[in-house]
Amino acid sequence: MSSNLINEYFRESKLPHIWCPGCSHGIVTRAIAKAIDELGLDKDKVTIVSGIGCSSRAPGYMDFNTLHTTHGRALAFATGVKLANPELDVIVITGDGDASAIGGNHLIHAARRNIDITTIVFNNNIYGMTGGQYSPTTPTGALGTTAPHGNIDKPFDIAQLAAAAGATYAARSTAYHTTQLIKYIKKGIQNKGFSLVEAASICPTYYGRKNKSGSPVKMMEHLKNNFVDVKIIDKLPEEKKAGKELMGEFKDITAPEYTAEYLKLIDRLKGAAK
Amino acid sequence: MNTKDQLDLKINKEWCKGCNICVSFCPTNVLALDHNEKIEIVNIDACTKCGLCELRCPDFAIWLGGKDNE
Amino acid sequence: MSKKIKLMQGNEACVEAALMAGMRFYAGYPITPSTELAELSALHLPYYGGKFIQMEDEIAGIAAAIGGSLAGLKSMTATSGPGFSLKQENIGYAAIAEIPLVIVNVQRGGPSTGLPTSPAQGDVMQAKWGTHGDHPVIALSPDSVTETFNLTIRAFNLAEKYRTPVILLTDEVVGHMREKIEIPAQEDIEIYDRVKPKENEEYVPFKTEEGEIVPRMANFGEGHRYHVTGLFHDESGFPSNSSENAEVMLDHLMNKIDNNLDDIIDYEEYMMDDAEFLIVSYGSTARTVRSAIKALRAEGIKAGMFRAITLWPSPEEKLAEISKKFDKILVAEMNLGQYVQEVQRIVKSNSEVYHIGRANGEVTTPSEIVNKVKEVL
């Protein structure tokens, strides 16, 4: 028994999903389905590609063309799918490790090409599937099973990284700010070019326990209280800015899209001698 | 589109993992966890059908559905 | 269109053949000595409505090619040693997810960056065992420009027919030498296309129909919404942890090749009718062996060659049978001893097996082979 949304866009026989109690990946996954529903996309044309990790299990539950690839490579596979058939609406689901560590090169180059792929990063600041090792987005000082003495790495800002690398739409919301998250995902899908929407997510089982962040509810409250919209951060007094993380839209521009440019090239050569 | 009157709050206990997120963030305290740590409706009269529980349930276990769509 | 006579390089012939076989997608990363494959694909594909993309690295090259294949286009990627190493994980992905794909490896000297502009045949075992886990492998080894053309067509046909990655294992000599080649008319080339699901029938994406070799393959976007994963999966395509299922799946992956060896395996017997001494070789080294055999015969030593064209699966049955007639076999290859191990495995105690080869970037000369044969005799 489930809602119309779940019924329409999920493979119900595969539910309930494997994610831990309180893991917010389900919230983000549902938000993607909701965005697809509100945009009225043709299910047969939607292709969801993922890599490896907790978040990358999402496509298996979703009733579209779904491709669960190798660790870090989702965007490279997705680039092939999209270029081979530009009519497909290609969405990549990836995690912080998958997207910005092992797959970091593919991320910046997909952004640079401005290929029409919408990437949703489920950022829970940890490698969950392998048991809580620190990731490229684990905050400095936080604990992980491979940072038992505190993380000395500096974290990536994935949304801003994508924006700097050439994404034409880049935004960040959280699993708490779900309505806004759905709005950003919709805008990302509608953008004809490379879009990245980072969804700050929670991992109560590994990140939460290791860092004594409290219950799933406490971690959701942290998302609620700690993320401030980029549009209002400057209006806050200095003492209220301390320790805050930014959410909101970091980039929303128009630029030539890769597959459209390739089709133009094919058109230009039409009739010319081989 | 259903108007709010035509919607009912529905739950699927089998999918609920008892994370307590919907209970804690319900603006009108409609929900609670039962003795098995599964979601239950304790004060339906207070429900404004805002749908926040559905938006934030990680397990798709609570939603606003059509009254005739059981 | 009629046949054409041309003078071209092996790498050029490969692209020419790929286009005629129906390649409409190429993704890769530049690497010597395979770059002509990327350059010519970039040049020609758009005229056919096909797509070329230079990816950010070797891994992305094969990943995008797999994506292109799933979206319905016949896909190819090409590389050489270091890139072949990098592509291994996704070769395994294509094997387990049963995705047709052609991977060309124009071999160069290794290990590591090695000898980028010099030939080698050092990736023979990597072609078979490079990716982790048990998996089927088809690897073809051409010894001329014409055969590069023919085997490229075959590689695409085998990939589509058996839903598996096919490796064209050429080398710097064959890739860069120029030879006369007769390119057949398009209508004279036999092309095999993947079998798609029947219409109006429930699609079980990884179920093989009775009497068929592999599951029918739906392209993404054509209305069959299914799941593809590198995890062990059942007929539905969804992951399964069951060891029983894993066994069924591995049996299918291996058997689709093992039960069709007659269709897949190819070899050449050169001056074997009256041969008293056998040389086993493949690829560009086989060219040297031919010269050596002529020289040996001029001196009264009746040598012959068995040339493996499909290195994997190896022409085991035929070689085992032939080996009964020879006390001694020399394996000539451009490495320090790779395929010789396969030959030893196959001939068992039938023959004593000797090896000649080097991996310093220089090809073995005919006179070295002649001397080795005399030494062995």
PDB file of N, CA and C in Angstrom, chain B residues 32-65:
ATOM      1  N   ALA B  32       2.397   9.774  16.438  1.00  0.00           N
ATOM      2  CA  ALA B  32       3.234   9.222  17.511  1.00  0.00           C
ATOM      3  C   ALA B  32       3.780   7.877  17.053  1.00  0.00           C
ATOM      4  N   LEU B  33       4.761   7.381  17.803  1.00  0.00           N
ATOM      5  CA  LEU B  33       5.214   6.015  17.545  1.00  0.00           C
ATOM      6  C   LEU B  33       4.491   5.089  18.503  1.00  0.00           C
ATOM      7  N   ASP B  34       4.052   3.940  18.022  1.00  0.00           N
ATOM      8  CA  ASP B  34       3.349   2.994  18.888  1.00  0.00           C
ATOM      9  C   ASP B  34       4.366   2.152  19.676  1.00  0.00           C
ATOM     10  N   HIS B  35       3.886   1.168  20.421  1.00  0.00           N
ATOM     11  CA  HIS B  35       4.778   0.378  21.274  1.00  0.00           C
ATOM     12  C   HIS B  35       5.788  -0.431  20.460  1.00  0.00           C
ATOM     13  N   ASN B  36       5.509  -0.623  19.176  1.00  0.00           N
ATOM     14  CA  ASN B  36       6.473  -1.300  18.302  1.00  0.00           C
ATOM     15  C   ASN B  36       7.385  -0.319  17.567  1.00  0.00           C
ATOM     16  N   GLU B  37       7.319   0.957  17.985  1.00  0.00           N
ATOM     17  CA  GLU B  37       8.091   1.992  17.311  1.00  0.00           C
ATOM     18  C   GLU B  37       7.714   2.139  15.848  1.00  0.00           C
ATOM     19  N   LYS B  38       6.424   1.986  15.584  1.00  0.00           N
ATOM     20  CA  LYS B  38       5.904   2.229  14.233  1.00  0.00           C
ATOM     21  C   LYS B  38       4.948   3.416  14.313  1.00  0.00           C
ATOM     22  N   ILE B  39       4.799   4.071  13.209  1.00  0.00           N
ATOM     23  CA  ILE B  39       3.989   5.280  13.175  1.00  0.00           C
ATOM     24  C   ILE B  39       2.507   4.969  13.453  1.00  0.00           C
ATOM     25  N   GLU B  40       1.871   5.857  14.203  1.00  0.00           N
ATOM     26  CA  GLU B  40       0.414   5.769  14.341  1.00  0.00           C
ATOM     27  C   GLU B  40      -0.173   7.179  14.451  1.00  0.00           C
ATOM     28  N   ILE B  41      -1.453   7.261  14.050  1.00  0.00           N
ATOM     29  CA  ILE B  41      -2.140   8.556  14.108  1.00  0.00           C
ATOM     30  C   ILE B  41      -2.835   8.654  15.458  1.00  0.00           C
ATOM     31  N   VAL B  42      -2.528   9.705  16.226  1.00  0.00           N
ATOM     32  CA  VAL B  42      -3.116   9.818  17.566  1.00  0.00           C
ATOM     33  C   VAL B  42      -4.068  11.010  17.695  1.00  0.00           C
ATOM     34  N   ASN B  43      -4.025  11.921  16.751  1.00  0.00           N
ATOM     35  CA  ASN B  43      -4.889  13.099  16.882  1.00  0.00           C
ATOM     36  C   ASN B  43      -5.275  13.608  15.492  1.00  0.00           C
ATOM     37  N   ILE B  44      -6.099  12.805  14.799  1.00  0.00           N
ATOM     38  CA  ILE B  44      -6.410  13.129  13.407  1.00  0.00           C
ATOM     39  C   ILE B  44      -7.144  14.463  13.284  1.00  0.00           C
ATOM     40  N   ASP B  45      -7.904  14.815  14.304  1.00  0.00           N
ATOM     41  CA  ASP B  45      -8.667  16.074  14.240  1.00  0.00           C
ATOM     42  C   ASP B  45      -7.767  17.296  14.084  1.00  0.00           C
ATOM     43  N   ALA B  46      -6.526  17.158  14.572  1.00  0.00           N
ATOM     44  CA  ALA B  46      -5.607  18.297  14.503  1.00  0.00           C
ATOM     45  C   ALA B  46      -4.906  18.395  13.142  1.00  0.00           C
ATOM     46  N   CYS B  47      -5.065  17.364  12.325  1.00  0.00           N
ATOM     47  CA  CYS B  47      -4.325  17.312  11.052  1.00  0.00           C
ATOM     48  C   CYS B  47      -4.811  18.403  10.099  1.00  0.00           C
ATOM     49  N   THR B  48      -3.858  19.205   9.615  1.00  0.00           N
ATOM     50  CA  THR B  48      -4.197  20.254   8.651  1.00  0.00           C
ATOM     51  C   THR B  48      -3.923  19.794   7.217  1.00  0.00           C
ATOM     52  N   LYS B  49      -3.492  18.541   7.072  1.00  0.00           N
ATOM     53  CA  LYS B  49      -3.188  17.967   5.753  1.00  0.00           C
ATOM     54  C   LYS B  49      -2.155  18.807   4.999  1.00  0.00           C
ATOM     55  N   CYS B  50      -1.153  19.247   5.743  1.00  0.00           N
ATOM     56  CA  CYS B  50      -0.098  20.060   5.125  1.00  0.00           C
ATOM     57  C   CYS B  50       0.841  19.204   4.291  1.00  0.00           C
ATOM     58  N   GLY B  51       0.934  17.896   4.617  1.00  0.00           N
ATOM     59  CA  GLY B  51       1.736  16.993   3.791  1.00  0.00           C
ATOM     60  C   GLY B  51       3.219  16.963   4.114  1.00  0.00           C
ATOM     61  N   LEU B  52       3.633  17.680   5.178  1.00  0.00           N
ATOM     62  CA  LEU B  52       5.064  17.676   5.516  1.00  0.00           C
ATOM     63  C   LEU B  52       5.556  16.282   5.906  1.00  0.00           C
ATOM     64  N   CYS B  53       4.673  15.505   6.545  1.00  0.00           N
ATOM     65  CA  CYS B  53       5.071  14.149   6.948  1.00  0.00           C
ATOM     66  C   CYS B  53       5.413  13.313   5.717  1.00  0.00           C
ATOM     67  N   GLU B  54       4.603  13.466   4.682  1.00  0.00           N
ATOM     68  CA  GLU B  54       4.836  12.702   3.453  1.00  0.00           C
ATOM     69  C   GLU B  54       6.151  13.134   2.792  1.00  0.00           C
ATOM     70  N   LEU B  55       6.364  14.460   2.755  1.00  0.00           N
ATOM     71  CA  LEU B  55       7.587  14.987   2.141  1.00  0.00           C
ATOM     72  C   LEU B  55       8.839  14.474   2.834  1.00  0.00           C
ATOM     73  N   ARG B  56       8.750  14.309   4.178  1.00  0.00           N
ATOM     74  CA  ARG B  56       9.961  14.003   4.933  1.00  0.00           C
ATOM     75  C   ARG B  56      10.031  12.560   5.427  1.00  0.00           C
ATOM     76  N   CYS B  57       9.100  11.728   5.027  1.00  0.00           N
ATOM     77  CA  CYS B  57       9.202  10.324   5.448  1.00  0.00           C
ATOM     78  C   CYS B  57      10.222   9.626   4.552  1.00  0.00           C
ATOM     79  N   PRO B  58      11.322   9.112   5.130  1.00  0.00           N
ATOM     80  CA  PRO B  58      12.345   8.470   4.296  1.00  0.00           C
ATOM     81  C   PRO B  58      11.883   7.121   3.734  1.00  0.00           C
ATOM     82  N   ASP B  59      10.776   6.611   4.274  1.00  0.00           N
ATOM     83  CA  ASP B  59      10.394   5.241   3.933  1.00  0.00           C
ATOM     84  C   ASP B  59       9.069   5.138   3.186  1.00  0.00           C
ATOM     85  N   PHE B  60       8.540   6.260   2.739  1.00  0.00           N
ATOM     86  CA  PHE B  60       7.293   6.312   1.960  1.00  0.00           C
ATOM     87  C   PHE B  60       6.136   5.663   2.732  1.00  0.00           C
ATOM     88  N   ALA B  61       6.190   5.772   4.065  1.00  0.00           N
ATOM     89  CA  ALA B  61       5.240   5.037   4.896  1.00  0.00           C
ATOM     90  C   ALA B  61       4.037   5.867   5.329  1.00  0.00           C
ATOM     91  N   ILE B  62       4.033   7.160   5.022  1.00  0.00           N
ATOM     92  CA  ILE B  62       2.895   8.003   5.382  1.00  0.00           C
ATOM     93  C   ILE B  62       2.617   8.969   4.245  1.00  0.00           C
ATOM     94  N   TRP B  63       1.329   9.159   3.947  1.00  0.00           N
ATOM     95  CA  TRP B  63       1.011  10.033   2.822  1.00  0.00           C
ATOM     96  C   TRP B  63      -0.441  10.492   2.876  1.00  0.00           C
ATOM     97  N   LEU B  64      -0.714  11.536   2.127  1.00  0.00           N
ATOM     98  CA  LEU B  64      -2.085  12.004   1.968  1.00  0.00           C
ATOM     99  C   LEU B  64      -2.637  11.358   0.704  1.00  0.00           C
ATOM    100  N   GLY B  65      -3.667  10.558   0.876  1.00  0.00           N
ATOM    101  CA  GLY B  65      -4.235   9.878  -0.283  1.00  0.00           C
ATOM    102  C   GLY B  65      -5.696  10.215  -0.445  1.00  0.00           C
TER     103      GLY B  65
END
